[in-house]
Amino acid sequence: MPKIKTNRVRYPEGWELIEPTLRELEAKMREAENDPHDGKRKCEALWPIFNIAHQKSRYIYDLFYRRKDISKELYEFCLDQGYADRNLIAKWKKSGYERLCCLQCIQPRDHNFGTTCVCRVPKHLRDEKVIECVHCGCNGCASGD
């Protein structure tokens, strides 16, 4: 179960710098969750949600690892409170997974023939040039593209 967010949470130093962006992304997430999915395939209804979750995690990752604008304490706070996906960020730190869109794309049990998603294939090795991942709508997240 997710942690219940209350007003008794002590926000670390620097929270006020990233709070507006995270609140904006949360509002987009609420909008995407409540958006009607009439006329869409069942899998297409979840694509905006995966996209916004990816944006939130990438924002926190970039602030801590690339730009070094936030402290370790604030980074851990964001992961603990569910603002970013800890497992996805752990994959981004590994070689070959720098542009991974979601964790479902690398789980062999979710795909035919026990392989990974078609979006993980580099563009120059694909037969079809334009593809869409069934799970998240990604057009290609192979790091070699």
GROMACS .gro file of N, CA and C in nm:
model
  435
    1MET      N    1   0.083  -0.118   0.000
    1MET     CA    2   0.000   0.000   0.000
    1MET      C    3   0.087   0.124   0.000
    2PRO      N    4   0.045   0.227  -0.071
    2PRO     CA    5   0.123   0.351  -0.071
    2PRO      C    6   0.112   0.422   0.063
    3LYS      N    7   0.214   0.497   0.094
    3LYS     CA    8   0.214   0.572   0.218
    3LYS      C    9   0.110   0.683   0.211
    4ILE      N   10   0.047   0.709   0.321
    4ILE     CA   11  -0.051   0.818   0.328
    4ILE      C   12   0.026   0.947   0.349
    5LYS      N   13  -0.002   1.045   0.264
    5LYS     CA   14   0.068   1.172   0.274
    5LYS      C   15  -0.008   1.264   0.368
    6THR      N   16   0.057   1.307   0.473
    6THR     CA   17  -0.005   1.396   0.570
    6THR      C   18   0.075   1.525   0.578
    7ASN      N   19   0.024   1.619   0.653
    7ASN     CA   20   0.094   1.748   0.669
    7ASN      C   21   0.206   1.739   0.771
    8ARG      N   22   0.220   1.627   0.839
    8ARG     CA   23   0.323   1.612   0.941
    8ARG      C   24   0.458   1.573   0.883
    9VAL      N   25   0.469   1.567   0.753
    9VAL     CA   26   0.594   1.528   0.688
    9VAL      C   27   0.693   1.644   0.697
   10ARG      N   28   0.815   1.612   0.736
   10ARG     CA   29   0.920   1.713   0.740
   10ARG      C   30   0.989   1.715   0.603
   11TYR      N   31   0.977   1.828   0.537
   11TYR     CA   32   1.037   1.841   0.405
   11TYR      C   33   1.183   1.882   0.418
   12PRO      N   34   1.271   1.814   0.348
   12PRO     CA   35   1.413   1.848   0.355
   12PRO      C   36   1.442   1.984   0.289
   13GLU      N   37   1.560   2.032   0.315
   13GLU     CA   38   1.602   2.159   0.257
   13GLU      C   39   1.612   2.144   0.104
   14GLY      N   40   1.560   2.242   0.034
   14GLY     CA   41   1.561   2.240  -0.112
   14GLY      C   42   1.429   2.193  -0.171
   15TRP      N   43   1.337   2.148  -0.086
   15TRP     CA   44   1.208   2.100  -0.135
   15TRP      C   45   1.132   2.209  -0.208
   16GLU      N   46   1.139   2.330  -0.160
   16GLU     CA   47   1.064   2.440  -0.221
   16GLU      C   48   1.109   2.469  -0.365
   17LEU      N   49   1.227   2.424  -0.402
   17LEU     CA   50   1.275   2.444  -0.540
   17LEU      C   51   1.212   2.346  -0.639
   18ILE      N   52   1.187   2.224  -0.594
   18ILE     CA   53   1.134   2.123  -0.686
   18ILE      C   54   0.984   2.100  -0.668
   19GLU      N   55   0.927   2.153  -0.562
   19GLU     CA   56   0.785   2.130  -0.534
   19GLU      C   57   0.691   2.176  -0.646
   20PRO      N   58   0.709   2.296  -0.704
   20PRO     CA   59   0.615   2.337  -0.809
   20PRO      C   60   0.611   2.242  -0.929
   21THR      N   61   0.725   2.194  -0.971
   21THR     CA   62   0.731   2.102  -1.085
   21THR      C   63   0.664   1.969  -1.051
   22LEU      N   64   0.691   1.918  -0.931
   22LEU     CA   65   0.630   1.792  -0.891
   22LEU      C   66   0.479   1.805  -0.875
   23ARG      N   67   0.433   1.917  -0.822
   23ARG     CA   68   0.288   1.940  -0.809
   23ARG      C   69   0.222   1.949  -0.947
   24GLU      N   70   0.290   2.013  -1.041
   24GLU     CA   71   0.238   2.024  -1.177
   24GLU      C   72   0.227   1.886  -1.243
   25LEU      N   73   0.329   1.803  -1.223
   25LEU     CA   74   0.326   1.668  -1.278
   25LEU      C   75   0.220   1.582  -1.210
   26GLU      N   76   0.197   1.603  -1.081
   26GLU     CA   77   0.091   1.530  -1.012
   26GLU      C   78  -0.046   1.570  -1.064
   27ALA      N   79  -0.063   1.699  -1.094
   27ALA     CA   80  -0.190   1.746  -1.150
   27ALA      C   81  -0.212   1.684  -1.288
   28LYS      N   82  -0.107   1.674  -1.369
   28LYS     CA   83  -0.117   1.609  -1.499
   28LYS      C   84  -0.153   1.461  -1.483
   29MET      N   85  -0.096   1.399  -1.381
   29MET     CA   86  -0.123   1.258  -1.355
   29MET      C   87  -0.271   1.238  -1.318
   30ARG      N   88  -0.323   1.323  -1.231
   30ARG     CA   89  -0.464   1.314  -1.194
   30ARG      C   90  -0.554   1.332  -1.316
   31GLU      N   91  -0.516   1.427  -1.400
   31GLU     CA   92  -0.593   1.453  -1.522
   31GLU      C   93  -0.589   1.331  -1.616
   32ALA      N   94  -0.472   1.270  -1.629
   32ALA     CA   95  -0.458   1.153  -1.716
   32ALA      C   96  -0.536   1.033  -1.659
   33GLU      N   97  -0.539   1.020  -1.528
   33GLU     CA   98  -0.612   0.910  -1.467
   33GLU      C   99  -0.763   0.926  -1.485
   34ASN      N  100  -0.811   1.050  -1.480
   34ASN     CA  101  -0.955   1.075  -1.492
   34ASN      C  102  -1.001   1.094  -1.636
   35ASP      N  103  -0.909   1.098  -1.729
   35ASP     CA  104  -0.942   1.119  -1.869
   35ASP      C  105  -1.021   0.999  -1.922
   36PRO      N  106  -1.133   1.024  -1.992
   36PRO     CA  107  -1.208   0.910  -2.046
   36PRO      C  108  -1.129   0.843  -2.158
   37HIS      N  109  -1.140   0.713  -2.166
   37HIS     CA  110  -1.066   0.639  -2.267
   37HIS      C  111  -1.160   0.576  -2.369
   38ASP      N  112  -1.262   0.648  -2.406
   38ASP     CA  113  -1.355   0.600  -2.508
   38ASP      C  114  -1.287   0.602  -2.645
   39GLY      N  115  -1.300   0.494  -2.717
   39GLY     CA  116  -1.243   0.486  -2.851
   39GLY      C  117  -1.097   0.446  -2.853
   40LYS      N  118  -1.035   0.427  -2.739
   40LYS     CA  119  -0.894   0.387  -2.734
   40LYS      C  120  -0.887   0.237  -2.705
   41ARG      N  121  -0.776   0.178  -2.747
   41ARG     CA  122  -0.753   0.039  -2.710
   41ARG      C  123  -0.728   0.033  -2.559
   42LYS      N  124  -0.742  -0.083  -2.502
   42LYS     CA  125  -0.727  -0.098  -2.358
   42LYS      C  126  -0.586  -0.056  -2.312
   43CYS      N  127  -0.486  -0.092  -2.389
   43CYS     CA  128  -0.349  -0.058  -2.351
   43CYS      C  129  -0.319   0.090  -2.371
   44GLU      N  130  -0.383   0.154  -2.467
   44GLU     CA  131  -0.358   0.297  -2.494
   44GLU      C  132  -0.405   0.387  -2.382
   45ALA      N  133  -0.500   0.343  -2.302
   45ALA     CA  134  -0.551   0.424  -2.193
   45ALA      C  135  -0.446   0.447  -2.085
   46LEU      N  136  -0.350   0.356  -2.073
   46LEU     CA  137  -0.247   0.368  -1.969
   46LEU      C  138  -0.122   0.443  -2.015
   47TRP      N  139  -0.107   0.465  -2.143
   47TRP     CA  140   0.015   0.528  -2.195
   47TRP      C  141   0.043   0.665  -2.135
   48PRO      N  142  -0.055   0.756  -2.122
   48PRO     CA  143  -0.024   0.886  -2.061
   48PRO      C  144   0.022   0.873  -1.916
   49ILE      N  145  -0.031   0.776  -1.845
   49ILE     CA  146   0.008   0.756  -1.705
   49ILE      C  147   0.153   0.710  -1.697
   50PHE      N  148   0.192   0.616  -1.782
   50PHE     CA  149   0.331   0.571  -1.786
   50PHE      C  150   0.424   0.686  -1.824
   51ASN      N  151   0.381   0.769  -1.918
   51ASN     CA  152   0.462   0.881  -1.965
   51ASN      C  153   0.487   0.981  -1.852
   52ILE      N  154   0.386   1.014  -1.775
   52ILE     CA  155   0.401   1.112  -1.667
   52ILE      C  156   0.484   1.053  -1.553
   53ALA      N  157   0.466   0.926  -1.523
   53ALA     CA  158   0.548   0.861  -1.420
   53ALA      C  159   0.695   0.862  -1.462
   54HIS      N  160   0.720   0.839  -1.591
   54HIS     CA  161   0.857   0.845  -1.644
   54HIS      C  162   0.913   0.986  -1.631
   55GLN      N  163   0.834   1.089  -1.661
   55GLN     CA  164   0.879   1.228  -1.651
   55GLN      C  165   0.917   1.263  -1.508
   56LYS      N  166   0.836   1.220  -1.411
   56LYS     CA  167   0.865   1.251  -1.271
   56LYS      C  168   0.996   1.185  -1.227
   57SER      N  169   1.012   1.059  -1.262
   57SER     CA  170   1.134   0.988  -1.224
   57SER      C  171   1.256   1.047  -1.293
   58ARG      N  172   1.243   1.082  -1.420
   58ARG     CA  173   1.356   1.140  -1.494
   58ARG      C  174   1.393   1.277  -1.438
   59TYR      N  175   1.294   1.354  -1.394
   59TYR     CA  176   1.319   1.486  -1.336
   59TYR      C  177   1.404   1.473  -1.208
   60ILE      N  178   1.366   1.382  -1.120
   60ILE     CA  179   1.440   1.361  -0.996
   60ILE      C  180   1.579   1.306  -1.026
   61TYR      N  181   1.587   1.212  -1.119
   61TYR     CA  182   1.717   1.153  -1.157
   61TYR      C  183   1.812   1.259  -1.212
   62ASP      N  184   1.763   1.342  -1.302
   62ASP     CA  185   1.847   1.446  -1.361
   62ASP      C  186   1.894   1.547  -1.257
   63LEU      N  187   1.806   1.584  -1.165
   63LEU     CA  188   1.844   1.680  -1.062
   63LEU      C  189   1.955   1.626  -0.972
   64PHE      N  190   1.949   1.497  -0.942
   64PHE     CA  191   2.047   1.442  -0.849
   64PHE      C  192   2.175   1.394  -0.917
   65TYR      N  193   2.163   1.319  -1.024
   65TYR     CA  194   2.281   1.257  -1.085
   65TYR      C  195   2.348   1.342  -1.192
   66ARG      N  196   2.272   1.417  -1.267
   66ARG     CA  197   2.333   1.493  -1.377
   66ARG      C  198   2.366   1.636  -1.337
   67ARG      N  199   2.266   1.709  -1.286
   67ARG     CA  200   2.289   1.850  -1.254
   67ARG      C  201   2.340   1.870  -1.112
   68LYS      N  202   2.320   1.771  -1.024
   68LYS     CA  203   2.363   1.776  -0.884
   68LYS      C  204   2.306   1.899  -0.812
   69ASP      N  205   2.177   1.925  -0.835
   69ASP     CA  206   2.110   2.040  -0.775
   69ASP      C  207   2.040   2.007  -0.643
   70ILE      N  208   2.018   1.879  -0.614
   70ILE     CA  209   1.951   1.845  -0.489
   70ILE      C  210   2.042   1.756  -0.404
   71SER      N  211   2.015   1.756  -0.276
   71SER     CA  212   2.097   1.679  -0.182
   71SER      C  213   2.053   1.533  -0.181
   72LYS      N  214   2.138   1.450  -0.124
   72LYS     CA  215   2.107   1.307  -0.109
   72LYS      C  216   1.984   1.290  -0.022
   73GLU      N  217   1.971   1.371   0.080
   73GLU     CA  218   1.856   1.364   0.171
   73GLU      C  219   1.726   1.392   0.096
   74LEU      N  220   1.725   1.495   0.013
   74LEU     CA  221   1.606   1.529  -0.065
   74LEU      C  222   1.577   1.422  -0.169
   75TYR      N  223   1.680   1.368  -0.230
   75TYR     CA  224   1.664   1.260  -0.328
   75TYR      C  225   1.599   1.138  -0.263
   76GLU      N  226   1.650   1.096  -0.148
   76GLU     CA  227   1.593   0.981  -0.077
   76GLU      C  228   1.450   1.010  -0.031
   77PHE      N  229   1.423   1.133   0.009
   77PHE     CA  230   1.288   1.172   0.049
   77PHE      C  231   1.191   1.156  -0.068
   78CYS      N  232   1.231   1.200  -0.186
   78CYS     CA  233   1.146   1.189  -0.305
   78CYS      C  234   1.119   1.044  -0.340
   79LEU      N  235   1.219   0.958  -0.327
   79LEU     CA  236   1.200   0.816  -0.355
   79LEU      C  237   1.109   0.751  -0.251
   80ASP      N  238   1.129   0.786  -0.123
   80ASP     CA  239   1.049   0.727  -0.016
   80ASP      C  240   0.903   0.770  -0.024
   81GLN      N  241   0.878   0.893  -0.066
   81GLN     CA  242   0.742   0.945  -0.073
   81GLN      C  243   0.672   0.906  -0.203
   82GLY      N  244   0.741   0.840  -0.294
   82GLY     CA  245   0.678   0.791  -0.416
   82GLY      C  246   0.673   0.892  -0.529
   83TYR      N  247   0.757   0.995  -0.525
   83TYR     CA  248   0.761   1.092  -0.634
   83TYR      C  249   0.838   1.038  -0.753
   84ALA      N  250   0.922   0.938  -0.732
   84ALA     CA  251   1.000   0.877  -0.840
   84ALA      C  252   1.007   0.727  -0.817
   85ASP      N  253   1.031   0.653  -0.922
   85ASP     CA  254   1.039   0.508  -0.917
   85ASP      C  255   1.183   0.466  -0.892
   86ARG      N  256   1.207   0.410  -0.775
   86ARG     CA  257   1.341   0.370  -0.733
   86ARG      C  258   1.400   0.264  -0.826
   87ASN      N  259   1.321   0.167  -0.867
   87ASN     CA  260   1.372   0.059  -0.952
   87ASN      C  261   1.406   0.106  -1.093
   88LEU      N  262   1.326   0.197  -1.146
   88LEU     CA  263   1.354   0.251  -1.279
   88LEU      C  264   1.482   0.333  -1.277
   89ILE      N  265   1.502   0.412  -1.174
   89ILE     CA  266   1.624   0.492  -1.162
   89ILE      C  267   1.745   0.401  -1.147
   90ALA      N  268   1.730   0.291  -1.074
   90ALA     CA  269   1.841   0.196  -1.059
   90ALA      C  270   1.881   0.139  -1.195
   91LYS      N  271   1.784   0.113  -1.282
   91LYS     CA  272   1.815   0.064  -1.416
   91LYS      C  273   1.885   0.170  -1.500
   92TRP      N  274   1.842   0.298  -1.487
   92TRP     CA  275   1.904   0.406  -1.565
   92TRP      C  276   2.052   0.421  -1.534
   93LYS      N  277   2.094   0.382  -1.416
   93LYS     CA  278   2.235   0.394  -1.379
   93LYS      C  279   2.322   0.287  -1.444
   94LYS      N  280   2.259   0.180  -1.496
   94LYS     CA  281   2.334   0.071  -1.559
   94LYS      C  282   2.356   0.100  -1.707
   95SER      N  283   2.465   0.050  -1.758
   95SER     CA  284   2.499   0.069  -1.898
   95SER      C  285   2.400  -0.006  -1.987
   96GLY      N  286   2.352   0.061  -2.091
   96GLY     CA  287   2.257   0.001  -2.183
   96GLY      C  288   2.112   0.030  -2.150
   97TYR      N  289   2.086   0.084  -2.033
   97TYR     CA  290   1.949   0.111  -1.990
   97TYR      C  291   1.927   0.260  -1.964
   98GLU      N  292   2.011   0.347  -2.017
   98GLU     CA  293   2.005   0.489  -1.988
   98GLU      C  294   1.875   0.554  -2.033
   99ARG      N  295   1.812   0.499  -2.136
   99ARG     CA  296   1.690   0.561  -2.191
   99ARG      C  297   1.568   0.472  -2.172
  100LEU      N  298   1.573   0.378  -2.081
  100LEU     CA  299   1.463   0.284  -2.058
  100LEU      C  300   1.334   0.359  -2.024
  101CYS      N  301   1.224   0.321  -2.090
  101CYS     CA  302   1.097   0.392  -2.071
  101CYS      C  303   1.019   0.339  -1.951
  102CYS      N  304   1.014   0.209  -1.934
  102CYS     CA  305   0.944   0.152  -1.819
  102CYS      C  306   1.001   0.013  -1.791
  103LEU      N  307   0.975  -0.037  -1.674
  103LEU     CA  308   1.030  -0.166  -1.635
  103LEU      C  309   0.961  -0.283  -1.704
  104GLN      N  310   0.839  -0.264  -1.750
  104GLN     CA  311   0.768  -0.372  -1.818
  104GLN      C  312   0.836  -0.410  -1.949
  105CYS      N  313   0.905  -0.316  -2.010
  105CYS     CA  314   0.968  -0.342  -2.140
  105CYS      C  315   1.087  -0.437  -2.131
  106ILE      N  316   1.142  -0.458  -2.013
  106ILE     CA  317   1.258  -0.547  -2.001
  106ILE      C  318   1.224  -0.677  -1.930
  107GLN      N  319   1.098  -0.698  -1.894
  107GLN     CA  320   1.058  -0.821  -1.826
  107GLN      C  321   1.019  -0.926  -1.930
  108PRO      N  322   1.095  -1.033  -1.942
  108PRO     CA  323   1.067  -1.133  -2.044
  108PRO      C  324   0.933  -1.205  -2.026
  109ARG      N  325   0.882  -1.212  -1.906
  109ARG     CA  326   0.757  -1.285  -1.885
  109ARG      C  327   0.637  -1.213  -1.944
  110ASP      N  328   0.651  -1.083  -1.975
  110ASP     CA  329   0.541  -1.006  -2.031
  110ASP      C  330   0.540  -1.005  -2.184
  111HIS      N  331   0.632  -1.077  -2.246
  111HIS     CA  332   0.645  -1.072  -2.392
  111HIS      C  333   0.648  -1.212  -2.453
  112ASN      N  334   0.619  -1.216  -2.581
  112ASN     CA  335   0.624  -1.343  -2.654
  112ASN      C  336   0.767  -1.392  -2.665
  113PHE      N  337   0.784  -1.519  -2.664
  113PHE     CA  338   0.914  -1.586  -2.684
  113PHE      C  339   1.015  -1.557  -2.574
  114GLY      N  340   0.975  -1.500  -2.460
  114GLY     CA  341   1.066  -1.477  -2.348
  114GLY      C  342   1.174  -1.375  -2.377
  115THR      N  343   1.143  -1.274  -2.457
  115THR     CA  344   1.241  -1.171  -2.490
  115THR      C  345   1.196  -1.038  -2.431
  116THR      N  346   1.262  -0.930  -2.469
  116THR     CA  347   1.221  -0.798  -2.424
  116THR      C  348   1.133  -0.732  -2.529
  117CYS      N  349   1.089  -0.611  -2.500
  117CYS     CA  350   0.996  -0.538  -2.587
  117CYS      C  351   1.065  -0.495  -2.718
  118VAL      N  352   0.984  -0.474  -2.820
  118VAL     CA  353   1.036  -0.433  -2.949
  118VAL      C  354   1.096  -0.292  -2.943
  119CYS      N  355   1.054  -0.211  -2.848
  119CYS     CA  356   1.110  -0.076  -2.838
  119CYS      C  357   1.255  -0.077  -2.789
  120ARG      N  358   1.303  -0.190  -2.738
  120ARG     CA  359   1.440  -0.202  -2.691
  120ARG      C  360   1.537  -0.235  -2.806
  121VAL      N  361   1.485  -0.261  -2.924
  121VAL     CA  362   1.569  -0.293  -3.040
  121VAL      C  363   1.616  -0.161  -3.102
  122PRO      N  364   1.746  -0.144  -3.128
  122PRO     CA  365   1.794  -0.021  -3.191
  122PRO      C  366   1.729   0.001  -3.327
  123LYS      N  367   1.711   0.126  -3.365
  123LYS     CA  368   1.638   0.162  -3.487
  123LYS      C  369   1.702   0.104  -3.613
  124HIS      N  370   1.834   0.099  -3.617
  124HIS     CA  371   1.899   0.049  -3.738
  124HIS      C  372   1.885  -0.102  -3.756
  125LEU      N  373   1.841  -0.174  -3.653
  125LEU     CA  374   1.824  -0.319  -3.663
  125LEU      C  375   1.679  -0.361  -3.682
  126ARG      N  376   1.587  -0.267  -3.685
  126ARG     CA  377   1.445  -0.299  -3.698
  126ARG      C  378   1.405  -0.317  -3.843
  127ASP      N  379   1.310  -0.408  -3.865
  127ASP     CA  380   1.251  -0.423  -3.998
  127ASP      C  381   1.152  -0.310  -4.023
  128GLU      N  382   1.067  -0.285  -3.924
  128GLU     CA  383   0.972  -0.174  -3.932
  128GLU      C  384   1.037  -0.052  -3.870
  129LYS      N  385   1.030   0.061  -3.937
  129LYS     CA  386   1.097   0.180  -3.886
  129LYS      C  387   1.014   0.253  -3.779
  130VAL      N  388   0.881   0.243  -3.788
  130VAL     CA  389   0.794   0.309  -3.691
  130VAL      C  390   0.722   0.202  -3.611
  131ILE      N  391   0.746   0.202  -3.480
  131ILE     CA  392   0.682   0.105  -3.392
  131ILE      C  393   0.628   0.177  -3.269
  132GLU      N  394   0.540   0.109  -3.195
  132GLU     CA  395   0.491   0.157  -3.068
  132GLU      C  396   0.490   0.040  -2.971
  133CYS      N  397   0.542   0.065  -2.853
  133CYS     CA  398   0.539  -0.037  -2.748
  133CYS      C  399   0.394  -0.055  -2.703
  134VAL      N  400   0.353  -0.179  -2.683
  134VAL     CA  401   0.217  -0.207  -2.640
  134VAL      C  402   0.196  -0.164  -2.496
  135HIS      N  403   0.299  -0.174  -2.414
  135HIS     CA  404   0.283  -0.146  -2.270
  135HIS      C  405   0.279   0.003  -2.239
  136CYS      N  406   0.368   0.082  -2.300
  136CYS     CA  407   0.378   0.223  -2.259
  136CYS      C  408   0.370   0.321  -2.375
  137GLY      N  409   0.364   0.275  -2.500
  137GLY     CA  410   0.353   0.365  -2.613
  137GLY      C  411   0.485   0.423  -2.659
  138CYS      N  412   0.595   0.373  -2.609
  138CYS     CA  413   0.728   0.422  -2.643
  138CYS      C  414   0.760   0.392  -2.790
  139ASN      N  415   0.833   0.481  -2.855
  139ASN     CA  416   0.873   0.463  -2.994
  139ASN      C  417   1.011   0.401  -3.006
  140GLY      N  418   1.078   0.384  -2.897
  140GLY     CA  419   1.211   0.325  -2.898
  140GLY      C  420   1.295   0.381  -2.785
  141CYS      N  421   1.340   0.293  -2.697
  141CYS     CA  422   1.419   0.339  -2.583
  141CYS      C  423   1.553   0.267  -2.575
  142ALA      N  424   1.599   0.213  -2.685
  142ALA     CA  425   1.730   0.149  -2.686
  142ALA      C  426   1.838   0.256  -2.675
  143SER      N  427   1.937   0.234  -2.591
  143SER     CA  428   2.041   0.334  -2.567
  143SER      C  429   2.133   0.354  -2.686
  144GLY      N  430   2.132   0.259  -2.779
  144GLY     CA  431   2.220   0.269  -2.894
  144GLY      C  432   2.162   0.347  -3.010
  145ASP      N  433   2.039   0.396  -2.998
  145ASP     CA  434   1.974   0.470  -3.109
  145ASP      C  435   2.047   0.599  -3.140
   0.00000   0.00000   0.00000
